[in-house]
């Protein structure tokens, strides 16, 4: 009965590769988010989707592309991975915009 | 642009002490303010959410207050326990779209 789940939990890959991280929520929420936590543990919003529509796209390289096939899923695809992409990526969801956010367990991405 | 600051960055206390974690934000036009807990290598656990129209919220030994006019929130932890050791994050919801996080306060409670 996990609320917000992410796969994989760990991802190790080489520079230049393309990878995807999947996120699913079973809370019936309308809004989903991707956050990045850097090596200094600082969390920053990347994308926000409401009812499958993009509502926030912070200054993230266009190598990052979110995709929401339905309200319960928000996947993150990353092209041409770089060393600086190494971080922990968190997915979150909320019932609507401005409501309490629930976070997934995170995906630790390591680019070598 | 909204900035969230948390002081102190780290705090060590003996078990049983009451303590206060501080959070300040630069733009008072927030939708709500949320406090989280993060254990090492884990995700974020939501502790309390205070709507912009509220002054405080309580859950068990935790009490969070919000003063929008001064751009401050505090998280009060009563009778601290070793299990409270974690990083506590404060986040302001700007325009109901995304959370702007502080850098956190790492709390260590010794037995």
PDB file of C-alpha atoms in Angstrom:
ATOM      1  CA  UNK A   1       0.000   0.000   0.000  1.00  0.00           C
ATOM      2  CA  UNK A   2       2.880   2.340  -0.820  1.00  0.00           C
ATOM      3  CA  UNK A   3       1.590   5.854  -1.484  1.00  0.00           C
ATOM      4  CA  UNK A   4       4.289   7.230  -3.799  1.00  0.00           C
ATOM      5  CA  UNK A   5       6.707   4.757  -5.324  1.00  0.00           C
ATOM      6  CA  UNK A   6       9.738   5.224  -7.528  1.00  0.00           C
ATOM      7  CA  UNK A   7      11.786   2.815  -9.603  1.00  0.00           C
ATOM      8  CA  UNK A   8      14.612   2.188  -9.592  1.00  0.00           C
ATOM      9  CA  UNK A   9      15.893   3.033  -6.123  1.00  0.00           C
ATOM     10  CA  UNK A  10      19.482   3.148  -7.353  1.00  0.00           C
ATOM     11  CA  UNK A  11      20.727   3.877 -10.831  1.00  0.00           C
ATOM     12  CA  UNK A  12      24.379   3.786 -11.850  1.00  0.00           C
ATOM     13  CA  UNK A  13      25.195   4.661 -15.427  1.00  0.00           C
ATOM     14  CA  UNK A  14      27.853   6.160 -17.636  1.00  0.00           C
ATOM     15  CA  UNK A  15      28.064   9.621 -19.104  1.00  0.00           C
ATOM     16  CA  UNK A  16      26.204  10.015 -22.347  1.00  0.00           C
ATOM     17  CA  UNK A  17      23.602   7.354 -21.617  1.00  0.00           C
ATOM     18  CA  UNK A  18      19.843   7.917 -21.576  1.00  0.00           C
ATOM     19  CA  UNK A  19      17.859   6.750 -18.549  1.00  0.00           C
ATOM     20  CA  UNK A  20      14.352   6.950 -17.113  1.00  0.00           C
ATOM     21  CA  UNK A  21      12.999   7.061 -13.584  1.00  0.00           C
ATOM     22  CA  UNK A  22       9.418   6.023 -12.970  1.00  0.00           C
ATOM     23  CA  UNK A  23       7.024   7.385 -10.384  1.00  0.00           C
ATOM     24  CA  UNK A  24       3.577   6.165  -9.431  1.00  0.00           C
ATOM     25  CA  UNK A  25       1.126   7.349  -6.785  1.00  0.00           C
ATOM     26  CA  UNK A  26      -1.931   5.461  -5.610  1.00  0.00           C
ATOM     27  CA  UNK A  27      -3.414   8.331  -3.634  1.00  0.00           C
ATOM     28  CA  UNK A  28      -5.707   9.590  -6.379  1.00  0.00           C
ATOM     29  CA  UNK A  29      -3.855  12.909  -6.416  1.00  0.00           C
ATOM     30  CA  UNK A  30      -4.083  15.373  -9.294  1.00  0.00           C
ATOM     31  CA  UNK A  31      -0.674  17.014  -8.952  1.00  0.00           C
ATOM     32  CA  UNK A  32       2.761  15.438  -9.198  1.00  0.00           C
ATOM     33  CA  UNK A  33       6.276  16.831  -8.903  1.00  0.00           C
ATOM     34  CA  UNK A  34       9.922  16.043  -9.482  1.00  0.00           C
ATOM     35  CA  UNK A  35      12.546  17.431  -7.106  1.00  0.00           C
ATOM     36  CA  UNK A  36      16.324  17.101  -7.204  1.00  0.00           C
ATOM     37  CA  UNK A  37      18.453  16.823  -4.034  1.00  0.00           C
ATOM     38  CA  UNK A  38      22.065  17.682  -4.745  1.00  0.00           C
ATOM     39  CA  UNK A  39      25.218  16.512  -3.016  1.00  0.00           C
ATOM     40  CA  UNK A  40      24.758  19.228  -0.387  1.00  0.00           C
ATOM     41  CA  UNK A  41      21.316  17.826   0.391  1.00  0.00           C
ATOM     42  CA  UNK A  42      19.550  20.884  -1.043  1.00  0.00           C
ATOM     43  CA  UNK A  43      16.130  20.103  -2.539  1.00  0.00           C
ATOM     44  CA  UNK A  44      14.930  22.002  -5.569  1.00  0.00           C
ATOM     45  CA  UNK A  45      11.792  21.751  -7.691  1.00  0.00           C
ATOM     46  CA  UNK A  46      12.293  20.597 -11.274  1.00  0.00           C
ATOM     47  CA  UNK A  47       8.819  20.016 -12.665  1.00  0.00           C
ATOM     48  CA  UNK A  48       5.218  20.154 -11.558  1.00  0.00           C
ATOM     49  CA  UNK A  49       2.301  18.515 -13.348  1.00  0.00           C
ATOM     50  CA  UNK A  50      -1.365  19.076 -12.655  1.00  0.00           C
ATOM     51  CA  UNK A  51      -3.818  16.641 -14.184  1.00  0.00           C
ATOM     52  CA  UNK A  52      -1.215  15.532 -16.718  1.00  0.00           C
ATOM     53  CA  UNK A  53      -0.385  19.103 -17.737  1.00  0.00           C
ATOM     54  CA  UNK A  54       2.952  20.769 -17.108  1.00  0.00           C
ATOM     55  CA  UNK A  55       2.573  23.777 -14.794  1.00  0.00           C
ATOM     56  CA  UNK A  56       6.140  24.360 -13.690  1.00  0.00           C
ATOM     57  CA  UNK A  57       9.393  23.827 -15.509  1.00  0.00           C
ATOM     58  CA  UNK A  58      12.202  25.359 -13.548  1.00  0.00           C
ATOM     59  CA  UNK A  59      15.541  26.130 -15.193  1.00  0.00           C
ATOM     60  CA  UNK A  60      16.261  22.527 -15.949  1.00  0.00           C
ATOM     61  CA  UNK A  61      18.306  21.504 -19.023  1.00  0.00           C
ATOM     62  CA  UNK A  62      16.103  20.275 -21.843  1.00  0.00           C
ATOM     63  CA  UNK A  63      17.907  16.931 -21.575  1.00  0.00           C
ATOM     64  CA  UNK A  64      15.358  16.306 -18.804  1.00  0.00           C
ATOM     65  CA  UNK A  65      11.890  15.499 -20.074  1.00  0.00           C
ATOM     66  CA  UNK A  66       8.983  14.579 -17.819  1.00  0.00           C
ATOM     67  CA  UNK A  67       6.164  12.476 -19.163  1.00  0.00           C
ATOM     68  CA  UNK A  68       2.780  11.922 -17.566  1.00  0.00           C
ATOM     69  CA  UNK A  69       0.865   9.108 -19.269  1.00  0.00           C
ATOM     70  CA  UNK A  70      -1.941   9.426 -16.739  1.00  0.00           C
ATOM     71  CA  UNK A  71      -2.661  11.191 -13.445  1.00  0.00           C
ATOM     72  CA  UNK A  72      -1.068   8.423 -11.395  1.00  0.00           C
ATOM     73  CA  UNK A  73       2.276   8.414 -13.175  1.00  0.00           C
ATOM     74  CA  UNK A  74       5.008  10.959 -13.785  1.00  0.00           C
ATOM     75  CA  UNK A  75       8.170   9.616 -15.335  1.00  0.00           C
ATOM     76  CA  UNK A  76      11.460  11.444 -15.772  1.00  0.00           C
ATOM     77  CA  UNK A  77      13.585  10.769 -18.819  1.00  0.00           C
ATOM     78  CA  UNK A  78      17.137  12.065 -18.959  1.00  0.00           C
ATOM     79  CA  UNK A  79      19.152  12.182 -22.179  1.00  0.00           C
ATOM     80  CA  UNK A  80      22.927  12.380 -22.540  1.00  0.00           C
ATOM     81  CA  UNK A  81      23.636  12.041 -18.834  1.00  0.00           C
ATOM     82  CA  UNK A  82      26.374  14.206 -17.352  1.00  0.00           C
ATOM     83  CA  UNK A  83      28.424  13.880 -14.170  1.00  0.00           C
ATOM     84  CA  UNK A  84      26.550  16.834 -12.688  1.00  0.00           C
ATOM     85  CA  UNK A  85      23.265  14.955 -12.967  1.00  0.00           C
ATOM     86  CA  UNK A  86      24.350  12.732 -10.093  1.00  0.00           C
ATOM     87  CA  UNK A  87      21.856  13.387  -7.315  1.00  0.00           C
ATOM     88  CA  UNK A  88      18.838  11.956  -5.563  1.00  0.00           C
ATOM     89  CA  UNK A  89      15.612  12.546  -7.472  1.00  0.00           C
ATOM     90  CA  UNK A  90      12.362  12.646  -5.536  1.00  0.00           C
ATOM     91  CA  UNK A  91       8.878  12.333  -6.893  1.00  0.00           C
ATOM     92  CA  UNK A  92       5.999  13.807  -4.902  1.00  0.00           C
ATOM     93  CA  UNK A  93       2.258  14.213  -5.231  1.00  0.00           C
ATOM     94  CA  UNK A  94      -0.514  16.300  -3.704  1.00  0.00           C
ATOM     95  CA  UNK A  95      -4.284  16.132  -3.920  1.00  0.00           C
ATOM     96  CA  UNK A  96      -4.421  19.449  -5.706  1.00  0.00           C
ATOM     97  CA  UNK A  97      -2.054  22.359  -6.139  1.00  0.00           C
ATOM     98  CA  UNK A  98      -1.255  23.935  -2.789  1.00  0.00           C
ATOM     99  CA  UNK A  99      -2.107  20.858  -0.741  1.00  0.00           C
ATOM    100  CA  UNK A 100       0.180  18.733   1.409  1.00  0.00           C
ATOM    101  CA  UNK A 101       2.849  16.987  -0.613  1.00  0.00           C
ATOM    102  CA  UNK A 102       3.793  13.342  -0.156  1.00  0.00           C
ATOM    103  CA  UNK A 103       7.214  12.196  -1.254  1.00  0.00           C
ATOM    104  CA  UNK A 104       8.513   8.971  -2.714  1.00  0.00           C
ATOM    105  CA  UNK A 105      11.622   7.221  -1.351  1.00  0.00           C
ATOM    106  CA  UNK A 106      13.926   8.786  -3.932  1.00  0.00           C
ATOM    107  CA  UNK A 107      16.136   7.471  -6.723  1.00  0.00           C
ATOM    108  CA  UNK A 108      19.864   7.845  -6.266  1.00  0.00           C
ATOM    109  CA  UNK A 109      21.412   8.466  -9.679  1.00  0.00           C
ATOM    110  CA  UNK A 110      25.170   8.105 -10.052  1.00  0.00           C
ATOM    111  CA  UNK A 111      26.772   9.053 -13.344  1.00  0.00           C
ATOM    112  CA  UNK A 112      30.321   7.778 -13.861  1.00  0.00           C
TER     113      UNK A 112
ATOM    114  CA  UNK B   1      12.302  35.193  -5.607  1.00  0.00           C
ATOM    115  CA  UNK B   2      11.411  33.205  -2.508  1.00  0.00           C
ATOM    116  CA  UNK B   3      14.291  32.147  -0.278  1.00  0.00           C
ATOM    117  CA  UNK B   4      13.935  29.919   2.754  1.00  0.00           C
ATOM    118  CA  UNK B   5      16.537  29.877   5.514  1.00  0.00           C
ATOM    119  CA  UNK B   6      16.792  27.502   8.437  1.00  0.00           C
ATOM    120  CA  UNK B   7      18.741  28.185  11.589  1.00  0.00           C
ATOM    121  CA  UNK B   8      20.632  26.489  13.112  1.00  0.00           C
ATOM    122  CA  UNK B   9      22.119  24.177  10.502  1.00  0.00           C
ATOM    123  CA  UNK B  10      22.841  21.591  13.189  1.00  0.00           C
ATOM    124  CA  UNK B  11      21.715  21.085  16.756  1.00  0.00           C
ATOM    125  CA  UNK B  12      22.714  18.597  19.444  1.00  0.00           C
ATOM    126  CA  UNK B  13      20.642  18.188  22.587  1.00  0.00           C
ATOM    127  CA  UNK B  14      20.330  15.655  25.403  1.00  0.00           C
ATOM    128  CA  UNK B  15      17.232  13.502  25.565  1.00  0.00           C
ATOM    129  CA  UNK B  16      14.248  15.131  27.216  1.00  0.00           C
ATOM    130  CA  UNK B  17      14.977  18.687  26.173  1.00  0.00           C
ATOM    131  CA  UNK B  18      12.397  20.882  24.498  1.00  0.00           C
ATOM    132  CA  UNK B  19      13.742  22.556  21.377  1.00  0.00           C
ATOM    133  CA  UNK B  20      12.841  25.012  18.653  1.00  0.00           C
ATOM    134  CA  UNK B  21      13.848  24.910  15.013  1.00  0.00           C
ATOM    135  CA  UNK B  22      13.617  28.142  13.074  1.00  0.00           C
ATOM    136  CA  UNK B  23      12.619  28.830   9.492  1.00  0.00           C
ATOM    137  CA  UNK B  24      12.413  32.184   7.732  1.00  0.00           C
ATOM    138  CA  UNK B  25      11.184  33.099   4.274  1.00  0.00           C
ATOM    139  CA  UNK B  26      11.594  36.263   2.245  1.00  0.00           C
ATOM    140  CA  UNK B  27       8.242  36.459   0.447  1.00  0.00           C
ATOM    141  CA  UNK B  28       5.230  36.415   2.761  1.00  0.00           C
ATOM    142  CA  UNK B  29       2.825  35.623  -0.097  1.00  0.00           C
ATOM    143  CA  UNK B  30       2.886  31.901   0.548  1.00  0.00           C
ATOM    144  CA  UNK B  31       0.147  29.362   0.058  1.00  0.00           C
ATOM    145  CA  UNK B  32       1.223  27.212   2.987  1.00  0.00           C
ATOM    146  CA  UNK B  33       4.294  26.097   4.874  1.00  0.00           C
ATOM    147  CA  UNK B  34       5.234  22.471   5.364  1.00  0.00           C
ATOM    148  CA  UNK B  35       7.676  20.823   7.761  1.00  0.00           C
ATOM    149  CA  UNK B  36       9.333  17.533   6.828  1.00  0.00           C
ATOM    150  CA  UNK B  37      11.644  15.059   8.422  1.00  0.00           C
ATOM    151  CA  UNK B  38      14.355  13.256   6.451  1.00  0.00           C
ATOM    152  CA  UNK B  39      16.300  10.319   7.863  1.00  0.00           C
ATOM    153  CA  UNK B  40      19.709   9.517   6.297  1.00  0.00           C
ATOM    154  CA  UNK B  41      19.321   7.872   2.907  1.00  0.00           C
ATOM    155  CA  UNK B  42      15.546   8.066   3.107  1.00  0.00           C
ATOM    156  CA  UNK B  43      12.729  10.074   1.624  1.00  0.00           C
ATOM    157  CA  UNK B  44      10.833  12.938   3.215  1.00  0.00           C
ATOM    158  CA  UNK B  45       8.127  12.404   5.780  1.00  0.00           C
ATOM    159  CA  UNK B  46       5.574  15.163   6.106  1.00  0.00           C
ATOM    160  CA  UNK B  47       5.228  16.325   9.714  1.00  0.00           C
ATOM    161  CA  UNK B  48       2.954  19.345   9.667  1.00  0.00           C
ATOM    162  CA  UNK B  49       1.384  21.673   7.139  1.00  0.00           C
ATOM    163  CA  UNK B  50       0.214  25.145   8.081  1.00  0.00           C
ATOM    164  CA  UNK B  51      -2.117  26.922   5.696  1.00  0.00           C
ATOM    165  CA  UNK B  52      -1.431  30.608   5.126  1.00  0.00           C
ATOM    166  CA  UNK B  53      -4.579  31.513   7.096  1.00  0.00           C
ATOM    167  CA  UNK B  54      -3.513  29.461  10.137  1.00  0.00           C
ATOM    168  CA  UNK B  55      -1.199  30.395  12.987  1.00  0.00           C
ATOM    169  CA  UNK B  56      -0.188  26.951  14.181  1.00  0.00           C
ATOM    170  CA  UNK B  57      -0.617  23.202  13.886  1.00  0.00           C
ATOM    171  CA  UNK B  58       0.039  20.459  16.413  1.00  0.00           C
ATOM    172  CA  UNK B  59       0.746  16.768  16.093  1.00  0.00           C
ATOM    173  CA  UNK B  60       1.741  14.854  19.181  1.00  0.00           C
ATOM    174  CA  UNK B  61       4.957  16.367  20.564  1.00  0.00           C
ATOM    175  CA  UNK B  62       5.316  18.659  17.566  1.00  0.00           C
ATOM    176  CA  UNK B  63       3.948  22.161  17.254  1.00  0.00           C
ATOM    177  CA  UNK B  64       4.546  24.396  14.256  1.00  0.00           C
ATOM    178  CA  UNK B  65       3.744  28.087  14.161  1.00  0.00           C
ATOM    179  CA  UNK B  66       3.513  30.513  11.280  1.00  0.00           C
ATOM    180  CA  UNK B  67       3.885  34.287  11.275  1.00  0.00           C
ATOM    181  CA  UNK B  68       3.500  35.408   7.681  1.00  0.00           C
ATOM    182  CA  UNK B  69       3.979  39.090   8.409  1.00  0.00           C
ATOM    183  CA  UNK B  70       7.446  38.515   9.825  1.00  0.00           C
ATOM    184  CA  UNK B  71       8.263  35.683   7.421  1.00  0.00           C
ATOM    185  CA  UNK B  72       8.895  33.113  10.139  1.00  0.00           C
ATOM    186  CA  UNK B  73       7.897  29.636  11.174  1.00  0.00           C
ATOM    187  CA  UNK B  74       9.057  27.587  14.114  1.00  0.00           C
ATOM    188  CA  UNK B  75       8.899  23.889  14.841  1.00  0.00           C
ATOM    189  CA  UNK B  76       8.728  23.103  18.537  1.00  0.00           C
ATOM    190  CA  UNK B  77       9.643  19.581  19.639  1.00  0.00           C
ATOM    191  CA  UNK B  78       8.718  18.695  23.204  1.00  0.00           C
ATOM    192  CA  UNK B  79      10.568  16.143  25.327  1.00  0.00           C
ATOM    193  CA  UNK B  80      13.010  15.162  22.594  1.00  0.00           C
ATOM    194  CA  UNK B  81      13.945  11.513  22.100  1.00  0.00           C
ATOM    195  CA  UNK B  82      16.865   9.823  20.312  1.00  0.00           C
ATOM    196  CA  UNK B  83      14.394   8.704  17.647  1.00  0.00           C
ATOM    197  CA  UNK B  84      13.846  12.373  16.776  1.00  0.00           C
ATOM    198  CA  UNK B  85      17.376  12.537  15.364  1.00  0.00           C
ATOM    199  CA  UNK B  86      17.033  13.457  11.689  1.00  0.00           C
ATOM    200  CA  UNK B  87      17.197  16.417   9.340  1.00  0.00           C
ATOM    201  CA  UNK B  88      14.193  18.717   9.550  1.00  0.00           C
ATOM    202  CA  UNK B  89      13.238  20.629   6.440  1.00  0.00           C
ATOM    203  CA  UNK B  90      11.015  23.633   6.126  1.00  0.00           C
ATOM    204  CA  UNK B  91       9.357  24.388   2.782  1.00  0.00           C
ATOM    205  CA  UNK B  92       7.207  27.274   1.600  1.00  0.00           C
ATOM    206  CA  UNK B  93       4.599  26.624  -1.039  1.00  0.00           C
ATOM    207  CA  UNK B  94       4.795  29.513  -3.439  1.00  0.00           C
ATOM    208  CA  UNK B  95       1.566  30.130  -5.335  1.00  0.00           C
ATOM    209  CA  UNK B  96       0.404  26.586  -4.722  1.00  0.00           C
ATOM    210  CA  UNK B  97       2.708  25.246  -7.392  1.00  0.00           C
ATOM    211  CA  UNK B  98       5.915  24.004  -5.807  1.00  0.00           C
ATOM    212  CA  UNK B  99       7.769  23.856  -2.525  1.00  0.00           C
ATOM    213  CA  UNK B 100      10.789  26.056  -1.921  1.00  0.00           C
ATOM    214  CA  UNK B 101      12.986  24.307   0.617  1.00  0.00           C
ATOM    215  CA  UNK B 102      15.419  25.501   3.238  1.00  0.00           C
ATOM    216  CA  UNK B 103      18.678  23.638   3.671  1.00  0.00           C
ATOM    217  CA  UNK B 104      17.492  21.919   6.812  1.00  0.00           C
ATOM    218  CA  UNK B 105      18.463  21.577  10.449  1.00  0.00           C
ATOM    219  CA  UNK B 106      20.206  18.340  11.400  1.00  0.00           C
ATOM    220  CA  UNK B 107      19.111  17.339  14.890  1.00  0.00           C
ATOM    221  CA  UNK B 108      20.978  14.898  17.090  1.00  0.00           C
ATOM    222  CA  UNK B 109      19.375  13.796  20.365  1.00  0.00           C
ATOM    223  CA  UNK B 110      21.664  11.883  22.702  1.00  0.00           C
ATOM    224  CA  UNK B 111      20.449   9.408  25.306  1.00  0.00           C
TER     225      UNK B 111
END
